[in-house]
C-alpha cells in the first residue's frame, strides 16, 4: 500500500512511466489504483519517431504489471517522509 | 390449385373418334374392348360403385389433379397407368368425363390467378414457371378471351416437338414484344400526360374566356330577366291564370337546378390538390349559368388570388432588381448566417448523437452494483488506521496543509486517527462530513469482518506456516498481495540475544559497560551503526504517532499516561544515542559513530525538538571534545582538492549534513539556554587539545564549527534584543571570560591563518605564476570565502594592536590574492577575488583600493 499511497499524492503531477517494452511515456498522472494501474493525460512519448503509433494518442491507461519504472518529480516528493513510510511498512512485517 | 405453376388443365378428348388418331400416331396405342382384348376387364368388379360419389365428391370437377393439362390428348396420348384399365370403359374412353361429369372436383375451376392463364401462352407449354411469370402481363395485353384452359392449349406449336433454339427464339421474341409493349405504353402514357397538360392549359384559358363571357351573359341575362319580369307583370295583369302556371314552371326549374348543383358539388368538394383538375370537369359552368353561382364565385376568387400573387411576385422581383447591390450584400450576409446556423446545428446534432450513443449504457448498472463497486474501491483506499496503511499520503497531505495553511484537499477519508487530532481547518459542507462518517463506519465494519474472517481461517488452518503457499483456493480477498514465500523470522525479545548485532548492541548499552572491565570493546561498525539508527528511527516514528494521537486536554488521566509514554520513548532514544557514558570508551565514541552515516546526521536533525538543551549541550561537548574522531574532520583532507570525485562529493555532502542537520538543527540550543557561558566552554573544549585544534582548524568543517560557536558567542557578548526592546547582555563574568578566551584564541589562530585558507593548501601544488594556478585559484576562491568571512568577523572583535598583527600576518595572502586578481580580466571572477579580500580589509577599516600594487 505504500507505493499506492505515494502515487495518491502525485496526482496531477508530471511523471515519466517506463514500460517493460521500453516505451517511455511522460504525462500528467490522473489516477492510480491498487494494482498500480496508471492513467496518464497529455502524454508524450520519448523517441516519438520510433513509435509512430503513439503519435495521435493523448491519454492512456497503463496496466500496472507492464510498468518497469516510474520517474517521479522530485519537487512533489518528501524523501524523508518516504523513508519513514518505508520504515513503518517494514516495521509492520518484522 | 396448381402446383408450381404447372398447367393444371386435364387432358381432354375432343371427340370420341380419337382412337383413330391414336392409331395414326407412332406410339403405343392401347385399345380396350377390341378383338385383341384380353378380357381382363371382365375381372373387374362392377359392383359397389354406388358410393363413389361420396368418396370422390359430387361437385363439378376442377383441374386440381390435372398435372399435365398442357397435353393434347388427341396428339400426345399418355400411356395410361395399369390401374386405369380397371376403370369402366365408359370412363376410360375419355378424360373429359372428369370435367363434364357430375362427378367432378368440388374445387372451383378458376381459383388461382394463373387460372385465367389458362390462356394460350406459348410458354406455358415450354416452361410453366416462365409462363407463370409472363402470363399476367400477356393476358392483360392479349386479346384472347378467357376460355376454359383445356380447349385453349391446342395451339399449332403443340403439334411438333421443338428444338431448344426455337424455344429460345420464341422467348426472345416474346421478351422483345414485352419490351416494345412496355415502351409503347410508356410513350402513350407520356403523350397522354402531355395532352392532359395541354388540355389543362387550354381549359384554363377557355375557363378564363368563359368566365368573361359568362359575366357578359349574366349581365345580358339579368337584363333579359328584368325585361321578362316586366313583361310578366304586364301579362299577369292581363291574364290571372298565367301567374299560377308561371309559378309551377319556376318550381320545376328550381328542382332541376338543385340536381345539377348536387352533381357538381362532388368534385368541387375535393381538396385543394384537385383544384387544377377542376377545369377538367366535364360539366362546364358555362353550360349551366345559373347552376352554382357560389362555386363559380369561389373559382373566380381563386383565379383572382393567383393573379394577385403573381403580380406581387413580379413586383418583388422588380424591386429586387432595383436594389440588386443592396440585395447582394444582404444575400451574402444571409448566406453567412445560414452557414453559421448550419454549423451550429451540425455541432448540436453531433453532440446530441453522442449523448444518445452514450445513453445506450445508461442504467446498465443498478444502484446496488454501483454501491458494491464503491465499497470495494473505498475499502481499497481506506483502512481503519490510515496512518498505518496510508501513512505517506496522509502525512504528506497534512504537511502540505501545514505548509500552506490554505485549503488543501486533505485525504482524510477514514482518517480515524487524524480526526481525534482535531483539525481546525476542517470545514466543508455538513453533508460531506456525514457521508464520510457513514463511509468510515461502513469501512470499519468491512475491515473488522475481514479481520475476523482471516483470524478464523488461520485458526482453522491445519498446515501452519505452509498454508496457502501454493496459492489460495478460495476466499482470496481483493487485496491481491501475493503471499510471501520468504518468511523472515519474527523478532522477539528472546531472539535479540541470538542476533549478533543485537547482542553487540546489548553489550554496548550503558548499563552493561561495567561488566566488560578494562577490555575496550570494539567500536560500532558501519552496519551496526545503521541498524541502531533504524531502531531509533522506529522509536521516533512511534513518538510522532503518539503525538498525533494526543488525547484531548480535558482527559487528565489520558494525558498523564500519554506524557509518561512519550517520556519513556524519549528516554529510550536518548539512551540509544549513547551520548552519556565514558568518553573514551571506544574510538570513535558510540555517539560519534552513530552520526557518521548520513542517516545518523539526519536523525540528529529530526531530534531537534525532542532533546532537552542539557542533552544537546552534552552531545555538543562530546563532539567538540572528540572532534578529531568525527568523520567529516577525519575525511576533510579530501575536500582540499579541486578535482571532482565521488569521494569528494560524498565528503562534501557529509560536511554539509553535519553542519546543517547536526549543528544547526539537531543540536541548536533553544534561545533560553543559549548563553555566552555555554559557547565559552565549547570553544574552550576545542582549544584544550592543542595539536588536534590546529589540525581541525585546517579543515573546512572544523573551521565552520568554530565559526558557528564564535558567531554565537560574539552575538551574545554584545547582548540580544529582548522581546520588550531591552538589551539582554551576558553576565559580566562571562564577558570577562570571553575576552580572555578571545585573546587566547587569537594567539592560537594567528600562525594558523595562512594555512587555514584552502587555497593556501591547494595552490602550492601548482607551478607559480602559471595560467593553471590562476584557473585553480578561481575554484579555491569559493572555498576561501568562508575563511575570509570568519577572519573578518574575528577581526572585528579584536583590538587595534591585534589588527595590525593580523595584517602583518596576512599581508602576503592579501597581496597575492590581489595580484592574481590584477592578472584577471574584468568580470565576476576578478570581482569575487577582490570582494573576498575586502571582507577582511573592510573589517579593519581598510579597502583593497588603498593598497598600491607592484
PDB file of C-alpha atoms in Angstrom, chain A residues 11-84:
ATOM      1  CA  UNK A  11      -1.974  13.042  -8.977  1.00  0.00           C
ATOM      2  CA  UNK A  12      -1.824  15.939 -11.388  1.00  0.00           C
ATOM      3  CA  UNK A  13       1.969  15.779 -11.380  1.00  0.00           C
ATOM      4  CA  UNK A  14       4.002  15.069 -14.442  1.00  0.00           C
ATOM      5  CA  UNK A  15       5.609  11.661 -14.302  1.00  0.00           C
ATOM      6  CA  UNK A  16       7.511   9.514 -16.745  1.00  0.00           C
ATOM      7  CA  UNK A  17       6.467   5.899 -16.938  1.00  0.00           C
ATOM      8  CA  UNK A  18       8.892   3.448 -18.458  1.00  0.00           C
ATOM      9  CA  UNK A  19       7.224   0.305 -19.661  1.00  0.00           C
ATOM     10  CA  UNK A  20       8.709  -3.130 -19.937  1.00  0.00           C
ATOM     11  CA  UNK A  21       8.643  -2.803 -23.710  1.00  0.00           C
ATOM     12  CA  UNK A  22      10.994   0.208 -23.401  1.00  0.00           C
ATOM     13  CA  UNK A  23       8.282   2.674 -24.222  1.00  0.00           C
ATOM     14  CA  UNK A  24       8.753   5.838 -22.200  1.00  0.00           C
ATOM     15  CA  UNK A  25       5.650   7.883 -21.655  1.00  0.00           C
ATOM     16  CA  UNK A  26       5.638  11.257 -19.983  1.00  0.00           C
ATOM     17  CA  UNK A  27       2.319  12.625 -18.900  1.00  0.00           C
ATOM     18  CA  UNK A  28       0.190  14.038 -16.176  1.00  0.00           C
ATOM     19  CA  UNK A  29      -0.789  11.396 -13.665  1.00  0.00           C
ATOM     20  CA  UNK A  30      -4.540  11.320 -13.369  1.00  0.00           C
ATOM     21  CA  UNK A  31      -5.157   8.309 -11.223  1.00  0.00           C
ATOM     22  CA  UNK A  32      -3.655   5.159  -9.823  1.00  0.00           C
ATOM     23  CA  UNK A  33      -5.466   2.192  -8.360  1.00  0.00           C
ATOM     24  CA  UNK A  34      -4.445  -0.562  -6.017  1.00  0.00           C
ATOM     25  CA  UNK A  35      -2.928  -2.564  -8.861  1.00  0.00           C
ATOM     26  CA  UNK A  36      -0.849   0.485  -9.696  1.00  0.00           C
ATOM     27  CA  UNK A  37      -2.615   0.785 -12.986  1.00  0.00           C
ATOM     28  CA  UNK A  38      -1.824   4.253 -14.164  1.00  0.00           C
ATOM     29  CA  UNK A  39      -3.888   6.709 -16.110  1.00  0.00           C
ATOM     30  CA  UNK A  40      -1.962   9.454 -17.854  1.00  0.00           C
ATOM     31  CA  UNK A  41      -3.146  12.554 -19.609  1.00  0.00           C
ATOM     32  CA  UNK A  42      -1.448  14.832 -22.103  1.00  0.00           C
ATOM     33  CA  UNK A  43       1.095  12.172 -22.816  1.00  0.00           C
ATOM     34  CA  UNK A  44       4.277  12.481 -24.793  1.00  0.00           C
ATOM     35  CA  UNK A  45       6.364   9.548 -25.868  1.00  0.00           C
ATOM     36  CA  UNK A  46      10.130   9.646 -25.804  1.00  0.00           C
ATOM     37  CA  UNK A  47      11.661   8.863 -29.167  1.00  0.00           C
ATOM     38  CA  UNK A  48       8.322   9.628 -30.738  1.00  0.00           C
ATOM     39  CA  UNK A  49       9.684   8.923 -34.208  1.00  0.00           C
ATOM     40  CA  UNK A  50      10.297   5.329 -33.208  1.00  0.00           C
ATOM     41  CA  UNK A  51       6.748   4.911 -32.015  1.00  0.00           C
ATOM     42  CA  UNK A  52       4.601   6.486 -34.685  1.00  0.00           C
ATOM     43  CA  UNK A  53       1.580   4.582 -33.492  1.00  0.00           C
ATOM     44  CA  UNK A  54       1.612   6.653 -30.335  1.00  0.00           C
ATOM     45  CA  UNK A  55       1.564   9.922 -32.238  1.00  0.00           C
ATOM     46  CA  UNK A  56      -2.145  10.516 -32.010  1.00  0.00           C
ATOM     47  CA  UNK A  57      -2.555   9.172 -28.506  1.00  0.00           C
ATOM     48  CA  UNK A  58      -3.282  11.865 -25.988  1.00  0.00           C
ATOM     49  CA  UNK A  59      -4.042   9.880 -22.900  1.00  0.00           C
ATOM     50  CA  UNK A  60      -3.631   6.313 -21.852  1.00  0.00           C
ATOM     51  CA  UNK A  61      -4.335   3.721 -19.259  1.00  0.00           C
ATOM     52  CA  UNK A  62      -1.347   1.596 -18.334  1.00  0.00           C
ATOM     53  CA  UNK A  63      -1.746  -1.758 -16.715  1.00  0.00           C
ATOM     54  CA  UNK A  64       0.331  -1.807 -13.589  1.00  0.00           C
ATOM     55  CA  UNK A  65       2.064  -5.045 -14.424  1.00  0.00           C
ATOM     56  CA  UNK A  66       3.716  -3.648 -17.558  1.00  0.00           C
ATOM     57  CA  UNK A  67       5.404  -0.771 -15.784  1.00  0.00           C
ATOM     58  CA  UNK A  68       9.142  -1.018 -15.258  1.00  0.00           C
ATOM     59  CA  UNK A  69       9.906   2.372 -13.757  1.00  0.00           C
ATOM     60  CA  UNK A  70       8.094   5.499 -12.852  1.00  0.00           C
ATOM     61  CA  UNK A  71      10.184   8.615 -12.720  1.00  0.00           C
ATOM     62  CA  UNK A  72       8.761  10.796 -10.006  1.00  0.00           C
ATOM     63  CA  UNK A  73       9.035  14.555  -9.812  1.00  0.00           C
ATOM     64  CA  UNK A  74      11.487  15.366  -7.027  1.00  0.00           C
ATOM     65  CA  UNK A  75       9.634  18.544  -6.163  1.00  0.00           C
ATOM     66  CA  UNK A  76       6.490  16.629  -5.298  1.00  0.00           C
ATOM     67  CA  UNK A  77       8.253  14.073  -3.137  1.00  0.00           C
ATOM     68  CA  UNK A  78       9.065  14.217   0.527  1.00  0.00           C
ATOM     69  CA  UNK A  79      12.046  11.919   0.739  1.00  0.00           C
ATOM     70  CA  UNK A  80      12.222  11.916   4.482  1.00  0.00           C
ATOM     71  CA  UNK A  81       8.576  11.088   4.754  1.00  0.00           C
ATOM     72  CA  UNK A  82       9.009   8.362   2.212  1.00  0.00           C
ATOM     73  CA  UNK A  83      11.815   6.923   4.301  1.00  0.00           C
ATOM     74  CA  UNK A  84       9.602   6.999   7.352  1.00  0.00           C
TER      75      UNK A  84
END
